[in-house]
Coordinates of C-alpha atoms and ligand atoms in Angstrom, one line a residue:
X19 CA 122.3 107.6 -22.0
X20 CA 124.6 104.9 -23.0
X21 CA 125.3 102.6 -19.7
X22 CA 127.9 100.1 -19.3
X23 CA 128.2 97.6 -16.9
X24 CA 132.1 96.4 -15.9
X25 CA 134.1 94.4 -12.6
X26 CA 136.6 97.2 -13.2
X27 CA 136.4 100.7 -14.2
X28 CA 139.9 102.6 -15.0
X29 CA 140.0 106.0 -15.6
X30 CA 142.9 107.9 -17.4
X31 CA 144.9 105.5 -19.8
X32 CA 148.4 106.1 -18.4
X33 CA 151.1 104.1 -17.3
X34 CA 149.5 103.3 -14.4
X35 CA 145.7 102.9 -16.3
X36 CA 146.8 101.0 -19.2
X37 CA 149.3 98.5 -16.9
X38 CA 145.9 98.2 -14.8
X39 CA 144.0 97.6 -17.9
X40 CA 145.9 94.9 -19.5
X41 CA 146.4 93.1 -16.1
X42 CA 143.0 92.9 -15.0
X43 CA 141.4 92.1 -18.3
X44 CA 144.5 89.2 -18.3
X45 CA 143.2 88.2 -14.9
X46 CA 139.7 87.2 -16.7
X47 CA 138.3 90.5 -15.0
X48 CA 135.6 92.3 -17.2
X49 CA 137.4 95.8 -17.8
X50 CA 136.6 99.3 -19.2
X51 CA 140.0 102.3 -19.2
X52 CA 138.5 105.2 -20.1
X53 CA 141.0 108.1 -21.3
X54 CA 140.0 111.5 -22.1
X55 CA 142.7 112.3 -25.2
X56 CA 141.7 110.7 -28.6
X57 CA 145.0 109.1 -28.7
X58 CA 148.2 108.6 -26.7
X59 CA 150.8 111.6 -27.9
X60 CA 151.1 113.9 -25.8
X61 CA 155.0 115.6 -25.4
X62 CA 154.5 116.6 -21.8
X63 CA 155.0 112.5 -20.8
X64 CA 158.4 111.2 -19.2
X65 CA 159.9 108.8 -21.8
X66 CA 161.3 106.2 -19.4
X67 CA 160.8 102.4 -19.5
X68 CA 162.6 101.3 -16.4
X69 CA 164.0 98.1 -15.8
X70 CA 161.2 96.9 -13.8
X71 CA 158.7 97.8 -16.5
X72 CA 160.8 95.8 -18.9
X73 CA 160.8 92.8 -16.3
X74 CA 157.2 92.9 -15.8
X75 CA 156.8 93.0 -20.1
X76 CA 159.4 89.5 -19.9
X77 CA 156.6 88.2 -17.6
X78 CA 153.7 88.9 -19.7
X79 CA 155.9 87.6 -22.8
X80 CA 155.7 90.2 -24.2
X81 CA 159.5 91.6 -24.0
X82 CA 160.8 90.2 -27.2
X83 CA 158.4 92.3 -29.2
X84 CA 158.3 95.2 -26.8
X85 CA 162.3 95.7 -27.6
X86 CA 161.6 96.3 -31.3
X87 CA 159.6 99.6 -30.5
X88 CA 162.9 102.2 -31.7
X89 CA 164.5 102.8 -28.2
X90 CA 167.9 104.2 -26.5
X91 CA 170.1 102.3 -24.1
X92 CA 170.9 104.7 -21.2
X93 CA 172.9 102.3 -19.0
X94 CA 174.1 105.0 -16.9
X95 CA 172.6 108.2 -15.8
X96 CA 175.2 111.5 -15.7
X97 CA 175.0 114.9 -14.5
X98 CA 177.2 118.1 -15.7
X99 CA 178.3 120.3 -13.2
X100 CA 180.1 123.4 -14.1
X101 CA 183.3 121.6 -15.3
X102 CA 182.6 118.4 -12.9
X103 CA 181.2 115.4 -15.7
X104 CA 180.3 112.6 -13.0
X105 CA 178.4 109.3 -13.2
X106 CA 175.3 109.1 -11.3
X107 CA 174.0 105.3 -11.2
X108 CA 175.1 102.5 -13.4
X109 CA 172.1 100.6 -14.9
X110 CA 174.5 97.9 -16.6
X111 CA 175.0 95.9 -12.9
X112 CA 171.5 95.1 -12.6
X113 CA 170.6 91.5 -12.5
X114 CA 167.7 91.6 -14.7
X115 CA 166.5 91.3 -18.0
X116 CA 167.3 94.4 -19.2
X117 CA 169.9 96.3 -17.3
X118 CA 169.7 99.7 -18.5
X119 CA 166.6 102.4 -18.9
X120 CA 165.3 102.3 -22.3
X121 CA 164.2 106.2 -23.8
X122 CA 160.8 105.4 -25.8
X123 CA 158.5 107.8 -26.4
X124 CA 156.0 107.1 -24.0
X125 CA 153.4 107.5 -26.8
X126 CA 154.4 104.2 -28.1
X127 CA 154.7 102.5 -25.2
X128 CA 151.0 103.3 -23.6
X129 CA 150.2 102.2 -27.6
X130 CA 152.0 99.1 -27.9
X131 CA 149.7 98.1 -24.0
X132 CA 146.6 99.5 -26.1
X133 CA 147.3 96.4 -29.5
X134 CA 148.2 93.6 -27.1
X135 CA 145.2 94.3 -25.1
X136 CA 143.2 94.0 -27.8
X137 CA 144.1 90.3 -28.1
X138 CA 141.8 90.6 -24.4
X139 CA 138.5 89.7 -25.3
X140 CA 137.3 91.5 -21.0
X141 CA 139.3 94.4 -22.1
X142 CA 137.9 97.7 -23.1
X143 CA 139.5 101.0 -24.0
X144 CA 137.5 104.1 -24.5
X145 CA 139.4 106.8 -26.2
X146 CA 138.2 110.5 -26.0
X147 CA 135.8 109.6 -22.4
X148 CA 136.4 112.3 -20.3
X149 CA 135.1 111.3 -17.1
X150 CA 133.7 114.4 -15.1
X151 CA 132.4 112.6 -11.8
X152 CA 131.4 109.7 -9.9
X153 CA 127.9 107.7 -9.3
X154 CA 127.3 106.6 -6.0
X155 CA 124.8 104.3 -3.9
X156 CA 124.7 106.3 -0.4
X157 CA 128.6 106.7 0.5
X158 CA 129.7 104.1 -1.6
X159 CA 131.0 104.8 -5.3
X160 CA 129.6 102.4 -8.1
X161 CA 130.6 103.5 -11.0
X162 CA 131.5 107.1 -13.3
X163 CA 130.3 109.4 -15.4
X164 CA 132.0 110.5 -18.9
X165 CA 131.9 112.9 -21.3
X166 CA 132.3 111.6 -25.0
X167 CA 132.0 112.5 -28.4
X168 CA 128.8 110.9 -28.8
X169 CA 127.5 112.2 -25.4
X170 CA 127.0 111.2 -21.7
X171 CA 128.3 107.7 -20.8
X172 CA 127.6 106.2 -17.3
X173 CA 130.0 103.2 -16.2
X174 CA 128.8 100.8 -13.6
X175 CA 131.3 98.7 -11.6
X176 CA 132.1 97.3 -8.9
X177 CA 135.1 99.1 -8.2
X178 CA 136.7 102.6 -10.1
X179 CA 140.3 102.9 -9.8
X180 CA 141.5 106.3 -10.5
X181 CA 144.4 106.1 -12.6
X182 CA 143.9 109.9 -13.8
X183 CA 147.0 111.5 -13.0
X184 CA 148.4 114.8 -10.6
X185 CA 144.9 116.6 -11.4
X186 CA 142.6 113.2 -11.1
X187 CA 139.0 114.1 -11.1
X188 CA 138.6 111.1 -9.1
X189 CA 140.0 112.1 -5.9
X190 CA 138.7 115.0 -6.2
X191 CA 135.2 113.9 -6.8
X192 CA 135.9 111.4 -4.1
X193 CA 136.5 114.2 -1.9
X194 CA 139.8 112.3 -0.9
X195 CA 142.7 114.6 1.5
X196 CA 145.8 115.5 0.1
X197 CA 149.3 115.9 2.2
X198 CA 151.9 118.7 0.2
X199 CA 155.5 118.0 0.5
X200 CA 156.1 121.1 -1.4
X201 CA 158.1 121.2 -4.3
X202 CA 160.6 123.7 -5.0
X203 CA 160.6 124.1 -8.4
X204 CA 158.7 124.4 -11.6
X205 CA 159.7 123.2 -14.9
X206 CA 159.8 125.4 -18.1
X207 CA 159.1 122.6 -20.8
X208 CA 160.6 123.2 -24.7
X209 CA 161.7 121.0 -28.0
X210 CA 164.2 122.5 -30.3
X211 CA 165.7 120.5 -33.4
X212 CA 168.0 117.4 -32.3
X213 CA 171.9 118.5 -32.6
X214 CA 173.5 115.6 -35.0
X215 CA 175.7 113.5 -33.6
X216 CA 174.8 115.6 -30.3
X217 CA 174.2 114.1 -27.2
X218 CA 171.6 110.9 -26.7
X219 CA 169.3 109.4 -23.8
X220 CA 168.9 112.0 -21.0
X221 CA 171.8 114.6 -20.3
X222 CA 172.1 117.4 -17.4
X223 CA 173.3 120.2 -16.9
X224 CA 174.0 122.7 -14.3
X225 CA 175.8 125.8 -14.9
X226 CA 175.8 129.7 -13.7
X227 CA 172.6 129.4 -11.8
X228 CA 170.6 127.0 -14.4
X229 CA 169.6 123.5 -14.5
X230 CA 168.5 122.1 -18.0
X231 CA 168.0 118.4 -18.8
X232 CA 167.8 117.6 -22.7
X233 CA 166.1 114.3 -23.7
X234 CA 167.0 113.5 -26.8
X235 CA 163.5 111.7 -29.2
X236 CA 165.1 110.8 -32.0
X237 CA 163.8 113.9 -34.5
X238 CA 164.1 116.8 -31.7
X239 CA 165.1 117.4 -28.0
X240 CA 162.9 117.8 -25.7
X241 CA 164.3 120.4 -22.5
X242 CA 163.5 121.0 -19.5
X243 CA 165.0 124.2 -17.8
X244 CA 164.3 124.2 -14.6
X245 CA 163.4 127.2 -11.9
X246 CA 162.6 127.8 -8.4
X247 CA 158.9 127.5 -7.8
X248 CA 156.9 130.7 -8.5
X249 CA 159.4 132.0 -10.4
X250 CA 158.2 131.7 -13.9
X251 CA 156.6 135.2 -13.9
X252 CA 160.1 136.9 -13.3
X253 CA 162.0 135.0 -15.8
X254 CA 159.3 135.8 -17.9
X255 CA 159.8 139.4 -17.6
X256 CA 163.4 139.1 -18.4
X257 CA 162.3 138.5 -21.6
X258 CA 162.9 135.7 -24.4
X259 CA 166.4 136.7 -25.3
X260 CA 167.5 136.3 -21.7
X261 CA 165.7 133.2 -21.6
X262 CA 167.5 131.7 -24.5
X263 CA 171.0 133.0 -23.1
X264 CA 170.6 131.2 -19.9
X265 CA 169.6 127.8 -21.9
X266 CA 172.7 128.0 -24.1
X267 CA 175.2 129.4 -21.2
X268 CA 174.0 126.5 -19.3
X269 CA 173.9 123.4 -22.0
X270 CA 176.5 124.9 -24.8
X271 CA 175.2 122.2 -27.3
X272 CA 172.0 124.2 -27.8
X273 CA 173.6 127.1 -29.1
X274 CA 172.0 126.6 -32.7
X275 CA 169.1 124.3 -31.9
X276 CA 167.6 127.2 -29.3
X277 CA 166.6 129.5 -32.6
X278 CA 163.6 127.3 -32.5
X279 CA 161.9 128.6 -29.5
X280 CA 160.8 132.1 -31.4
X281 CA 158.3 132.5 -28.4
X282 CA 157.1 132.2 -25.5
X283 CA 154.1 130.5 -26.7
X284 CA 157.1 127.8 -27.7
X285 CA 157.8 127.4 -23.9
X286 CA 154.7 125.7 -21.6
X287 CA 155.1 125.9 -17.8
X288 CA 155.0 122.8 -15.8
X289 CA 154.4 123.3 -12.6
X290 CA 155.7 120.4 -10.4
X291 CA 154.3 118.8 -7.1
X292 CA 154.6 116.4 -4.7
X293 CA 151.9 114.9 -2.7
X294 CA 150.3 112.1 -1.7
X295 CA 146.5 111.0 -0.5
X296 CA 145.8 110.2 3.2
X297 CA 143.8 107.2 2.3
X298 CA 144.2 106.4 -1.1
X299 CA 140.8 104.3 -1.3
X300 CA 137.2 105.1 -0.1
X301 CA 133.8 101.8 -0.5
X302 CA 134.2 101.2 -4.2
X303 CA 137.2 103.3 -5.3
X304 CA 140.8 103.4 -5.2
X305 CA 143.8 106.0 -6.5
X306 CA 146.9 104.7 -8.1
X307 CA 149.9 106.4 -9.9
X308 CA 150.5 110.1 -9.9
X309 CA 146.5 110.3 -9.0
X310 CA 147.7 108.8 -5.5
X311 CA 150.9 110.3 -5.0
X312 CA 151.9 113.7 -7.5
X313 CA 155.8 113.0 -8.2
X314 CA 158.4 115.2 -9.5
X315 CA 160.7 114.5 -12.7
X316 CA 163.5 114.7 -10.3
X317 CA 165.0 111.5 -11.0
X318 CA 162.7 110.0 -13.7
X319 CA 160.8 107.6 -11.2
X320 CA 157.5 108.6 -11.2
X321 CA 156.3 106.2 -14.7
X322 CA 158.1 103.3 -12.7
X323 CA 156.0 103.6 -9.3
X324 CA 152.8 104.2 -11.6
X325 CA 153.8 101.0 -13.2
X326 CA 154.5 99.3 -10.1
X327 CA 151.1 100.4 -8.6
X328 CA 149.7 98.6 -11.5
X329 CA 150.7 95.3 -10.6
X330 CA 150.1 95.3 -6.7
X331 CA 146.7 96.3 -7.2
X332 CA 146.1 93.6 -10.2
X333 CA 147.9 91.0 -8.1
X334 CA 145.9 91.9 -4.7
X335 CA 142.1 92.4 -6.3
X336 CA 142.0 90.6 -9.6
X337 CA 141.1 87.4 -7.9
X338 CA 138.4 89.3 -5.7
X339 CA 137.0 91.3 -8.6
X340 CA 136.5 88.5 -11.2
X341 CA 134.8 86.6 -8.0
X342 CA 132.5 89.0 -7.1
X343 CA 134.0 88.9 -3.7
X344 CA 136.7 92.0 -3.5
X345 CA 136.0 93.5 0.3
X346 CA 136.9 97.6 0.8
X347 CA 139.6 95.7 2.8
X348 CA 140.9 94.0 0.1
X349 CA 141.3 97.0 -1.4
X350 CA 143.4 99.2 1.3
X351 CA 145.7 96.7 1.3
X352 CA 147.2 98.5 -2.4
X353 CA 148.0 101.5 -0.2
X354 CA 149.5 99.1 2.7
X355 CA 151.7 97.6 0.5
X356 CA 152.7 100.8 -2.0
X357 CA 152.4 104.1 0.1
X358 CA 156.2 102.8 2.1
X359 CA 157.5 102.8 -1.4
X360 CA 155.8 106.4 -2.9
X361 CA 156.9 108.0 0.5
X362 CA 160.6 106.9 0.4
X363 CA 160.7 108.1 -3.2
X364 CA 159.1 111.4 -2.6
X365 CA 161.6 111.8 0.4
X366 CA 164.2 111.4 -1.9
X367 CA 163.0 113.4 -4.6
X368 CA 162.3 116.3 -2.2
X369 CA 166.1 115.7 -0.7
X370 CA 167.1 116.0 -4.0
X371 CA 165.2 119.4 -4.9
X372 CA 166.2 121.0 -1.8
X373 CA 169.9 119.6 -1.6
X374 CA 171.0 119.9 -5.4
X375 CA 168.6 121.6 -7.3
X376 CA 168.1 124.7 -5.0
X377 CA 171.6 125.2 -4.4
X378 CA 172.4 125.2 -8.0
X379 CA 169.4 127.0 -8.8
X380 CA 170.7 129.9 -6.3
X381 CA 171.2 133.6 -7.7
X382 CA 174.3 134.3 -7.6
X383 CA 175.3 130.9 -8.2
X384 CA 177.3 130.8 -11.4
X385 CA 179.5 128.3 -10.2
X386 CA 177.8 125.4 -8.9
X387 CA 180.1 123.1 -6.6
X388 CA 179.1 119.3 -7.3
X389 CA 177.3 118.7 -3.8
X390 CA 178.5 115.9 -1.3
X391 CA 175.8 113.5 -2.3
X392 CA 176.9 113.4 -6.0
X393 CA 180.3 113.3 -5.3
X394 CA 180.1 110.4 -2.5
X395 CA 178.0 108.7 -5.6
X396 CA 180.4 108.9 -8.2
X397 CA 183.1 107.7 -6.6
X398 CA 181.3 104.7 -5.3
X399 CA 180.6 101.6 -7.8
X400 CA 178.5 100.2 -5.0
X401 CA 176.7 103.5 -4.8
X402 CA 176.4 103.6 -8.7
X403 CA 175.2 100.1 -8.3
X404 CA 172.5 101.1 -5.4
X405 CA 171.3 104.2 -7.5
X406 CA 170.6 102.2 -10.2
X407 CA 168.8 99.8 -8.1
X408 CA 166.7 102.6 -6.3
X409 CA 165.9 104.6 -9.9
X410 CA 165.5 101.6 -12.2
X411 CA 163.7 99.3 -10.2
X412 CA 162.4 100.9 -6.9
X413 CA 162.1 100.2 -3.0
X414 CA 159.8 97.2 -3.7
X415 CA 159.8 95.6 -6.8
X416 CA 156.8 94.3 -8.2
X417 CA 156.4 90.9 -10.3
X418 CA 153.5 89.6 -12.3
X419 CA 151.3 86.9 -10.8
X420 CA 150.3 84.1 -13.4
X421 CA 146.6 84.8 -14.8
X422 CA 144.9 82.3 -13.5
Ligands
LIG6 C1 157.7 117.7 -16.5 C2 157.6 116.3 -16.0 C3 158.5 115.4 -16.6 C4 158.5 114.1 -16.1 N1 159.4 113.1 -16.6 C5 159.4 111.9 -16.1 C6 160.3 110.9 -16.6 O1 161.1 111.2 -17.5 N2 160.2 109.7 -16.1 C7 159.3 109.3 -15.2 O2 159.3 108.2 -14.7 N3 158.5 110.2 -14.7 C8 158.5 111.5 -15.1 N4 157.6 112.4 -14.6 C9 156.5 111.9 -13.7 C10 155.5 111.1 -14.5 O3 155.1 111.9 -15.6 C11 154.3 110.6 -13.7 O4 154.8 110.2 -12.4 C12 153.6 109.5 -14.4 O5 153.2 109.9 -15.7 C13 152.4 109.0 -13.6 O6 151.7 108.1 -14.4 P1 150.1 107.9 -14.2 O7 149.6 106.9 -15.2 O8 149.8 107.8 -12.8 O9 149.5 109.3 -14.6 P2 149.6 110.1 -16.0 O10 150.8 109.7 -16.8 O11 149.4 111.6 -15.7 O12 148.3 109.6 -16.8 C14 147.0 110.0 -16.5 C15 146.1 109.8 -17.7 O13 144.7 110.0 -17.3 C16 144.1 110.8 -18.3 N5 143.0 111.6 -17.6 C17 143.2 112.6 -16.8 N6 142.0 113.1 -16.4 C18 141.0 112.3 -17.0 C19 139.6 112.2 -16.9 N7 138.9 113.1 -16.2 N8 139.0 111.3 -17.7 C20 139.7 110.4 -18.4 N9 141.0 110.4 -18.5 C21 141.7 111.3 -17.8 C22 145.2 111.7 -18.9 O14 144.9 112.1 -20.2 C23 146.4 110.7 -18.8 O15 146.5 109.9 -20.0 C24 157.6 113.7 -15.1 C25 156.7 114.6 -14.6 C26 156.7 115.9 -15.0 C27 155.7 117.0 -14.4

């Protein structure tokens, strides 16, 4: 059995693992992220580096270099409706270093954290460690158990922060309670060949009872059609050519590109949540990210909050950890300070599905009406502005305390 001994034990190397990661090992405390996948590409992951993740890479020092990663400028986010072409929130009014979101596959991103952290001589990053469950000393948790390619791996330390993701092994293992806001839709996930000189950044589109985002990466666009939740089955059974015609009579541009999906094993189901754990922590662990609180796309916040989790809990326990004096009370301060901001986003993202989405999503629909909200947005700057402020750098911004 190979055993290691760490301060901090992260498991899953997401945003919100690899942020955690770099931050603690930067803090001088003695870190191990352990990540299941041998390497970072997956095309399932948002692609967003929001303003406040490109603030937080200025405080590292790290932004100069961070910027030459191949990116896309989206300085203002827009939705279709039917005929109705309106402007959603307007990144470029932001007072901060970078006013706009930047598109990057999040690939290179989580791989850029991975080759400045090796410059962190307490920083660890195991790739292919799946971790399966957690050791414990009577109720407390000290450490985790992995599954790797050359066998079992236990990890002692003093704290295990799950940073796993919407299916975490840790809360589960942790036996933590989980509170469903219900989502009310699912996501049908697809890439078909870019459109040249097509459209760029993110683009929606709502039309005749669909709802399709296209992101464009550079080489293909990535889609999303979404559908009410549960439905998958029946527009399954509608079969493949039906599927296609509701893509293309909802985002015209794809009219070509759609050829590509030939099957349905071209078409993966997402199916979209959003919760959030009672008590995010329990003697000797803690839950972060998507692991704490399960967002939707709607909105393309969910990277940003992991992000932001990040930081609180490397500016509230680093100090503790690297001490050898972190208290359990230490560590429920993280979900004092970040639960107000997951539940006002989850609010809005389930306003959002329930208020936009579903109504556009509607049988019968084929002519969606912009709804109020949009249309009290878009003809607002200082809404534009606000959006902006709410999507690109959240209800509570966090910044990066100084390493020492
Ligand atoms: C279809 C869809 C599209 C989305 N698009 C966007 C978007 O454009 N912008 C946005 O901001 N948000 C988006 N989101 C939400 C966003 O993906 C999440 O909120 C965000 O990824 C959370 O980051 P995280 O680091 O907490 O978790 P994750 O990104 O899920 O990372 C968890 C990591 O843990 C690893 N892991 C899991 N289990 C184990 C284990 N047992 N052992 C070791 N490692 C493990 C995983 O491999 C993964 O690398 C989208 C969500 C969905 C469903």
């Amino acid at each position: 059995m190979n055993t290691i001994r760490v301060q901090c034990c992260v498991v899953g190397g997401g945003p919100a693992g690899m942020m955690l990661g770099y931050l603690m090992a930067r803090a001088g405390v003695e870190t191990v992220v352990l990540e299941k996948h041998k390497d970072f590409l997956r095309d399932f992951r948002g692609d967003t580096v929001h303003p406040s993740t490109t603030q937080i890479m200025q405080d590292l020092g790290l932004l100069e270099e961070f910027l030459t990663l191949p990116h896309q400028k989206v300085s203002k986010m827009q939705a279709v409706f039917g005929e109705d072409e309106v402007t959603i929130a307007d990144f470029s009014t932001l007072h901060t270093p970078c006013p706009y979101i930047a598109f990057m596959p999040q690939w290179d991103f989580l791989n850029f954290l991975a080759a400045k952290g090796k410059s962190l001589p307490r920083l660890r990053i195991v790739m292919e460690a799946n971790v399966t469950g957690l050791l414990r000393d009577g109720e407390r948790v000290t450490g985790v158990e992995a599954d790797t390619p050359d066998g079992p791996m236990h990890v002692r330390a003093a704290l295990v922060v799950g940073a796993d993701g919407r299916h975490s092994t840790v809360r589960e293992s942790a036996g933590l309670a989980i509170e469903d806001e219900h989502s009310a839709i699912d996501v049908f996930w697809f890439r078909v060949g870019r459109v040249p000189g097509g459209m760029e950044g993110v683009a929606m589109h709502a039309k005749a009872g669909h709802f399709v985002f296209t992101i464009d990466r550079r080489d293909y666009f990535q889609c999303a059609y979404v559908l009410p939740k549960g439905r998958a089955e029946q527009v399954r059974a509608r079969g493949l050519d039906a599927f296609r015609g509701d893509v293309i009579a909802t985002a015209s541009e794809l009219t070509d590109q759609i050829r590509d999906v030939n099957a349905w094993d071209d078409v993966k189901l997402l199916t979209v949540s959003i919760e959030r754990l009672l008590k995010w922590s329990a003697p000797g662990m803690l839950c972060i990210g998507d692991a704490a609180h399960t967002m939707s796309p709607v909105g393309g916040v969910g990277i940003n909050l992991a992000v932001q989790d990040a930081v609180a809990a490397a500016n509230l326990l680093s100090a503790g950890l690297r001490d050898g004096a972190l208290t359990d009370q230490d560590v429920e301060r993280v979900q004092a300070r970040r639960l107000w901001p997951a539940k006002v986003v989850q609010a809005f993202q389930g306003m959002v599905q329930r208020r936009v989405l579903a109504p556009a999503l509607s049988e019968g629909n084929q002519d969606p009406k912009l709804p109020l909200l949009l249309r009290l947005i878009s003809g607002s700057k200082q809404a534009q502005h606000l959006a902006a402020k709410f999507i690109g750098l959240g209800v509570r911004q966090e910044r990066v305390r100084s390493a020492g």
